[in-house]
CSV table of C-alpha atoms in Angstrom, one decimal:
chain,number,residue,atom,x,y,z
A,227,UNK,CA,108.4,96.5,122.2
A,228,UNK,CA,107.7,92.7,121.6
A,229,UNK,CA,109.1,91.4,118.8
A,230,UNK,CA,107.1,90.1,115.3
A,231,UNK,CA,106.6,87.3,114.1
A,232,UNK,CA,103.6,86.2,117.1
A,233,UNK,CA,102.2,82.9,116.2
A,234,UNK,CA,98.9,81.4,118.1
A,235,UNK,CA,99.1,78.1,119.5
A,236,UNK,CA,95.6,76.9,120.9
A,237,UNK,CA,94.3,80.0,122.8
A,238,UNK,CA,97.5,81.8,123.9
A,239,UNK,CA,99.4,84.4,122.0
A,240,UNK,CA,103.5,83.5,121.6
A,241,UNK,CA,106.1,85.8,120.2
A,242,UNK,CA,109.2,83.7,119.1
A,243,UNK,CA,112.1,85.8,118.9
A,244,UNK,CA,116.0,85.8,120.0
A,245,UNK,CA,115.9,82.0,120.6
A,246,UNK,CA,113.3,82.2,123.3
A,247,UNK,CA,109.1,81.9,123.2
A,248,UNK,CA,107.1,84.3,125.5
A,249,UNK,CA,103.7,84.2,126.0
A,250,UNK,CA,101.5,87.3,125.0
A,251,UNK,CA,98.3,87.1,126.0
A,252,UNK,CA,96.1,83.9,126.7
A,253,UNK,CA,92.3,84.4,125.1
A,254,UNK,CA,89.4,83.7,127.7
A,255,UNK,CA,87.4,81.1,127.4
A,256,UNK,CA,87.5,77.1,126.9
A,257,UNK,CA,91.0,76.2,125.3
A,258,UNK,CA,90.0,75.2,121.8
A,259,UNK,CA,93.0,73.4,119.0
A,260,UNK,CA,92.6,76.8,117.3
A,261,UNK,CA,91.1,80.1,119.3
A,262,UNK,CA,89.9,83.0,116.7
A,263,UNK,CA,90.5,85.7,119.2
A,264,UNK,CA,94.5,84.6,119.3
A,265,UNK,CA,94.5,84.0,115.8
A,266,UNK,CA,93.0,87.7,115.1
A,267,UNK,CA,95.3,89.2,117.7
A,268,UNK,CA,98.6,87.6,116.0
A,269,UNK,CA,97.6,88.4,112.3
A,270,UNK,CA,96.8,92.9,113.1
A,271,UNK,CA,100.2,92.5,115.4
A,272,UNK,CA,102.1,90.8,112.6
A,273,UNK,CA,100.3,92.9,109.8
A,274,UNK,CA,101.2,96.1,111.7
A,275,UNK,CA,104.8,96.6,110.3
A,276,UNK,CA,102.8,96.6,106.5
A,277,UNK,CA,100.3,98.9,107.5
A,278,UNK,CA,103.2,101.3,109.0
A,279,UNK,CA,104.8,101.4,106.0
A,280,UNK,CA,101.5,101.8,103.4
A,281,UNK,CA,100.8,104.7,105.8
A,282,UNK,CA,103.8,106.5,104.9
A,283,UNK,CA,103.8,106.0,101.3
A,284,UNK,CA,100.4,107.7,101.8
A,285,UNK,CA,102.0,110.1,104.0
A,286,UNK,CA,105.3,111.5,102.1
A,287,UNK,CA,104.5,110.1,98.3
A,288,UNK,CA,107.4,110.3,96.2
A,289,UNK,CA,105.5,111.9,93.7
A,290,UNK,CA,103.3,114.4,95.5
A,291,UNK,CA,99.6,115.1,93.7
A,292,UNK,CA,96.8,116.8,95.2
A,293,UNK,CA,95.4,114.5,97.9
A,294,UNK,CA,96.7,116.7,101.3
A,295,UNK,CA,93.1,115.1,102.8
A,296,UNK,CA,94.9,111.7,102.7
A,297,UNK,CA,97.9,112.4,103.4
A,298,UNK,CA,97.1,114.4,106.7
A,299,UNK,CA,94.9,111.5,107.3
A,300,UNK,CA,97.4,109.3,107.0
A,301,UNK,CA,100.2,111.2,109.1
A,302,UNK,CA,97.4,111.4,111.9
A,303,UNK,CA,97.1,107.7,112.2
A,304,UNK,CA,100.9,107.3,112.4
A,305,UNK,CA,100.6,110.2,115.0
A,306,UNK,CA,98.4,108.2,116.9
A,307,UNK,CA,100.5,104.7,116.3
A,308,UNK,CA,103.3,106.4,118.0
A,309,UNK,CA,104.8,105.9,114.3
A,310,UNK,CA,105.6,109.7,113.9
């Protein structure tokens, strides 16, 4: 796996980790000062670690009430995230 944070600079995707920046992905089109498709790839990759974790609050509540839909929900998404 890649390392968070990813920032976008113009329209390429860069994850900066370990002392070194690697580029991503490049989004296609004219290079623009700020392309939305980079900037929309690095915010869900970056926001992905929060969702993760909401997920399994959802999941495995510490105090368990009578939502098993959501919860099975829940655990499915992770399921497919490769999370679970």
């Amino acid at each position: 796996a890649i390392s968070l944070p990813w920032t976008a600079v113009a329209n390429e995707v860069i994850a900066r980790g370990n002392k070194i920046d690697r580029s991503i992905a490049t989004a296609q089109g004219p290079k623009e000062a700020s392309d939305p498709n980079a900037a929309y790839i690095v915010h869900a990759a970056n926001a992905y670690p929060k969702l993760v974790e909401a997920l399994g609050e959802i999941a495995w509540p510490k105090n368990a009430g009578d939502c098993e839909f959501e919860r099975e929900a829940a655990r499915t998404l992770l399921r497919s995230l490769g999370e679970v």
